[in-house]
Amino acid sequence: MNSTATVDSVTRTIRFYHVHNGQNNDQTYRPANIPQILMEVEALPTKVPPGKGNRYLTRRATRSFTITDPSANTTNFRFVTTRIDDYPDDESEGLLAPLQLQEDHGLADTWHCVFFPPFTLAIATQDTTTTSRRLAQYLNAKANLDQPILIEPIARGDIISQVMDLAEISRATIVLKPRDVNAYILGLPTLKAIKAVADDCEFPFKVAVTYHPNRAGLESFKSKILRPLAEFALRVGNPEPDRFTIRGRTEASARSFTLDLLLDVSSVQKEIRKNPPPSGSLDYRDAYEQINTAITDTFKYIGTDNEDEQWYIIPTSGSNTQHQQLSFLE
């Protein structure tokens, strides 16, 4: 199954081509909210970030948008996307272009979505009416703001490290939404890629994680996601954070909570400087034992049998309390 879309930049008309079982169904839509989004997305950055040379000037993006057919009685989720048309880097050539619509074991369709920075980048958004509505609300709410970078990796492989360079020209919030924690392991290449973005961004730099307890075990989630993120966030924070805020939200029961984990980060940093880990190693067990303990204690407050829970790990800079909770399900 393939899906493509083109945009007439003059009339703002979206023409959507949806190929399913060999049949090509093309229709034209004129949603009221598309012109605003189009104008925002077309306002791509024209300044080259310091130290980036001219390689950003050789990139171009082809705007592609699809939406839900308002005349059809369907639950299909049409996506909003920007297709990367040209890369100057050999290793990136052909990445995510063209975008394809994949069938997920005959169940809901999976849409691959990309937004060019400094807007939103999302990958593998699940096909549901609820997701469609919330995504639309999210985009509309953020249309005129400094955009975070939203990343949802697919279980078929770690592609974050390949697409993270798209975020280098943006002040970034990295959101990891693993579909299956057991299938997706946050690896060193991903951490290095995120760190490269963090080095180019103004602080605050935030890392958030969404956890679906019905898709992975709690222990697996803590060991593969929470701990590496905690270790990573402490090392890249600039200025160094003095605490972590782990925020959880239970959608099913409409219950929310916020827990601030106050950590003695200075002693952790001293330990790292005294005994730096080997190059390329994530083994910070001694220095970060207190972080792991704090995270473990936090999970005692919340069960894992709810339909949908969200967890956030946010390194907070100094006394700055302006960090906003970023929720894809707001």
mmCIF file with all atom_site columns, N, CA and C in Angstrom, residues 81-106:
data_model
loop_
_atom_site.group_PDB
_atom_site.id
_atom_site.type_symbol
_atom_site.label_atom_id
_atom_site.label_alt_id
_atom_site.label_comp_id
_atom_site.label_asym_id
_atom_site.label_entity_id
_atom_site.label_seq_id
_atom_site.pdbx_PDB_ins_code
_atom_site.Cartn_x
_atom_site.Cartn_y
_atom_site.Cartn_z
_atom_site.occupancy
_atom_site.B_iso_or_equiv
_atom_site.pdbx_formal_charge
_atom_site.auth_seq_id
_atom_site.auth_comp_id
_atom_site.auth_asym_id
_atom_site.auth_atom_id
_atom_site.pdbx_PDB_model_num
ATOM 1  N N  . THR A 1 81  ? 2.514  15.782 6.370  1.00 0.00 ? 81  THR A N  1
ATOM 2  C CA . THR A 1 81  ? 3.921  15.403 6.238  1.00 0.00 ? 81  THR A CA 1
ATOM 3  C C  . THR A 1 81  ? 4.685  16.341 5.318  1.00 0.00 ? 81  THR A C  1
ATOM 4  N N  . THR A 1 82  ? 5.950  16.417 5.532  1.00 0.00 ? 82  THR A N  1
ATOM 5  C CA . THR A 1 82  ? 6.864  17.054 4.594  1.00 0.00 ? 82  THR A CA 1
ATOM 6  C C  . THR A 1 82  ? 7.853  16.001 4.132  1.00 0.00 ? 82  THR A C  1
ATOM 7  N N  . ARG A 1 83  ? 7.986  15.829 2.855  1.00 0.00 ? 83  ARG A N  1
ATOM 8  C CA . ARG A 1 83  ? 8.909  14.827 2.326  1.00 0.00 ? 83  ARG A CA 1
ATOM 9  C C  . ARG A 1 83  ? 10.259 15.479 2.040  1.00 0.00 ? 83  ARG A C  1
ATOM 10 N N  . ILE A 1 84  ? 11.305 14.865 2.518  1.00 0.00 ? 84  ILE A N  1
ATOM 11 C CA . ILE A 1 84  ? 12.643 15.357 2.250  1.00 0.00 ? 84  ILE A CA 1
ATOM 12 C C  . ILE A 1 84  ? 13.025 14.931 0.841  1.00 0.00 ? 84  ILE A C  1
ATOM 13 N N  . ASP A 1 85  ? 13.233 15.898 -0.017 1.00 0.00 ? 85  ASP A N  1
ATOM 14 C CA . ASP A 1 85  ? 13.391 15.617 -1.442 1.00 0.00 ? 85  ASP A CA 1
ATOM 15 C C  . ASP A 1 85  ? 14.846 15.445 -1.855 1.00 0.00 ? 85  ASP A C  1
ATOM 16 N N  . ASP A 1 86  ? 15.754 16.055 -1.093 1.00 0.00 ? 86  ASP A N  1
ATOM 17 C CA . ASP A 1 86  ? 17.144 16.020 -1.527 1.00 0.00 ? 86  ASP A CA 1
ATOM 18 C C  . ASP A 1 86  ? 18.057 16.136 -0.318 1.00 0.00 ? 86  ASP A C  1
ATOM 19 N N  . TYR A 1 87  ? 19.063 15.303 -0.266 1.00 0.00 ? 87  TYR A N  1
ATOM 20 C CA . TYR A 1 87  ? 20.052 15.357 0.800  1.00 0.00 ? 87  TYR A CA 1
ATOM 21 C C  . TYR A 1 87  ? 21.437 15.551 0.197  1.00 0.00 ? 87  TYR A C  1
ATOM 22 N N  . PRO A 1 88  ? 22.258 16.419 0.772  1.00 0.00 ? 88  PRO A N  1
ATOM 23 C CA . PRO A 1 88  ? 23.625 16.574 0.276  1.00 0.00 ? 88  PRO A CA 1
ATOM 24 C C  . PRO A 1 88  ? 24.547 15.476 0.784  1.00 0.00 ? 88  PRO A C  1
ATOM 25 N N  . ASP A 1 89  ? 24.126 14.770 1.820  1.00 0.00 ? 89  ASP A N  1
ATOM 26 C CA . ASP A 1 89  ? 24.980 13.756 2.414  1.00 0.00 ? 89  ASP A CA 1
ATOM 27 C C  . ASP A 1 89  ? 24.683 12.394 1.801  1.00 0.00 ? 89  ASP A C  1
ATOM 28 N N  . ASP A 1 90  ? 25.718 11.714 1.372  1.00 0.00 ? 90  ASP A N  1
ATOM 29 C CA . ASP A 1 90  ? 25.534 10.429 0.708  1.00 0.00 ? 90  ASP A CA 1
ATOM 30 C C  . ASP A 1 90  ? 24.812 9.427  1.595  1.00 0.00 ? 90  ASP A C  1
ATOM 31 N N  . GLU A 1 91  ? 25.181 9.413  2.894  1.00 0.00 ? 91  GLU A N  1
ATOM 32 C CA . GLU A 1 91  ? 24.593 8.409  3.762  1.00 0.00 ? 91  GLU A CA 1
ATOM 33 C C  . GLU A 1 91  ? 23.113 8.664  4.023  1.00 0.00 ? 91  GLU A C  1
ATOM 34 N N  . SER A 1 92  ? 22.651 9.869  3.729  1.00 0.00 ? 92  SER A N  1
ATOM 35 C CA . SER A 1 92  ? 21.253 10.194 3.981  1.00 0.00 ? 92  SER A CA 1
ATOM 36 C C  . SER A 1 92  ? 20.410 10.164 2.716  1.00 0.00 ? 92  SER A C  1
ATOM 37 N N  . GLU A 1 93  ? 21.032 9.896  1.598  1.00 0.00 ? 93  GLU A N  1
ATOM 38 C CA . GLU A 1 93  ? 20.312 9.974  0.336  1.00 0.00 ? 93  GLU A CA 1
ATOM 39 C C  . GLU A 1 93  ? 19.164 8.970  0.308  1.00 0.00 ? 93  GLU A C  1
ATOM 40 N N  . GLY A 1 94  ? 18.003 9.458  -0.079 1.00 0.00 ? 94  GLY A N  1
ATOM 41 C CA . GLY A 1 94  ? 16.841 8.596  -0.186 1.00 0.00 ? 94  GLY A CA 1
ATOM 42 C C  . GLY A 1 94  ? 16.131 8.339  1.123  1.00 0.00 ? 94  GLY A C  1
ATOM 43 N N  . LEU A 1 95  ? 16.592 8.908  2.211  1.00 0.00 ? 95  LEU A N  1
ATOM 44 C CA . LEU A 1 95  ? 15.979 8.663  3.506  1.00 0.00 ? 95  LEU A CA 1
ATOM 45 C C  . LEU A 1 95  ? 14.562 9.219  3.549  1.00 0.00 ? 95  LEU A C  1
ATOM 46 N N  . LEU A 1 96  ? 13.624 8.380  3.893  1.00 0.00 ? 96  LEU A N  1
ATOM 47 C CA . LEU A 1 96  ? 12.225 8.770  4.084  1.00 0.00 ? 96  LEU A CA 1
ATOM 48 C C  . LEU A 1 96  ? 11.601 9.377  2.838  1.00 0.00 ? 96  LEU A C  1
ATOM 49 N N  . ALA A 1 97  ? 12.134 9.073  1.679  1.00 0.00 ? 97  ALA A N  1
ATOM 50 C CA . ALA A 1 97  ? 11.561 9.633  0.461  1.00 0.00 ? 97  ALA A CA 1
ATOM 51 C C  . ALA A 1 97  ? 11.538 8.554  -0.618 1.00 0.00 ? 97  ALA A C  1
ATOM 52 N N  . PRO A 1 98  ? 10.396 8.210  -1.157 1.00 0.00 ? 98  PRO A N  1
ATOM 53 C CA . PRO A 1 98  ? 9.101  8.758  -0.756 1.00 0.00 ? 98  PRO A CA 1
ATOM 54 C C  . PRO A 1 98  ? 8.561  8.080  0.504  1.00 0.00 ? 98  PRO A C  1
ATOM 55 N N  . LEU A 1 99  ? 7.702  8.774  1.176  1.00 0.00 ? 99  LEU A N  1
ATOM 56 C CA . LEU A 1 99  ? 7.052  8.195  2.349  1.00 0.00 ? 99  LEU A CA 1
ATOM 57 C C  . LEU A 1 99  ? 6.039  7.153  1.901  1.00 0.00 ? 99  LEU A C  1
ATOM 58 N N  . GLN A 1 100 ? 5.904  6.113  2.679  1.00 0.00 ? 100 GLN A N  1
ATOM 59 C CA . GLN A 1 100 ? 4.964  5.061  2.324  1.00 0.00 ? 100 GLN A CA 1
ATOM 60 C C  . GLN A 1 100 ? 4.023  4.768  3.475  1.00 0.00 ? 100 GLN A C  1
ATOM 61 N N  . LEU A 1 101 ? 2.852  4.307  3.105  1.00 0.00 ? 101 LEU A N  1
ATOM 62 C CA . LEU A 1 101 ? 1.869  3.868  4.082  1.00 0.00 ? 101 LEU A CA 1
ATOM 63 C C  . LEU A 1 101 ? 1.975  2.357  4.219  1.00 0.00 ? 101 LEU A C  1
ATOM 64 N N  . GLN A 1 102 ? 2.218  1.895  5.428  1.00 0.00 ? 102 GLN A N  1
ATOM 65 C CA . GLN A 1 102 ? 2.426  0.472  5.654  1.00 0.00 ? 102 GLN A CA 1
ATOM 66 C C  . GLN A 1 102 ? 1.208  -0.136 6.348  1.00 0.00 ? 102 GLN A C  1
ATOM 67 N N  . GLU A 1 103 ? 0.862  -1.331 5.948  1.00 0.00 ? 103 GLU A N  1
ATOM 68 C CA . GLU A 1 103 ? -0.182 -2.064 6.649  1.00 0.00 ? 103 GLU A CA 1
ATOM 69 C C  . GLU A 1 103 ? 0.435  -2.790 7.833  1.00 0.00 ? 103 GLU A C  1
ATOM 70 N N  . ASP A 1 104 ? -0.241 -2.734 8.970  1.00 0.00 ? 104 ASP A N  1
ATOM 71 C CA . ASP A 1 104 ? 0.275  -3.331 10.190 1.00 0.00 ? 104 ASP A CA 1
ATOM 72 C C  . ASP A 1 104 ? -0.477 -4.633 10.477 1.00 0.00 ? 104 ASP A C  1
ATOM 73 N N  . HIS A 1 105 ? -0.020 -5.711 9.889  1.00 0.00 ? 105 HIS A N  1
ATOM 74 C CA . HIS A 1 105 ? -0.599 -7.034 10.112 1.00 0.00 ? 105 HIS A CA 1
ATOM 75 C C  . HIS A 1 105 ? -2.103 -7.057 9.853  1.00 0.00 ? 105 HIS A C  1
ATOM 76 N N  . GLY A 1 106 ? -2.537 -6.287 8.873  1.00 0.00 ? 106 GLY A N  1
ATOM 77 C CA . GLY A 1 106 ? -3.944 -6.283 8.528  1.00 0.00 ? 106 GLY A CA 1
ATOM 78 C C  . GLY A 1 106 ? -4.813 -5.502 9.485  1.00 0.00 ? 106 GLY A C  1
#
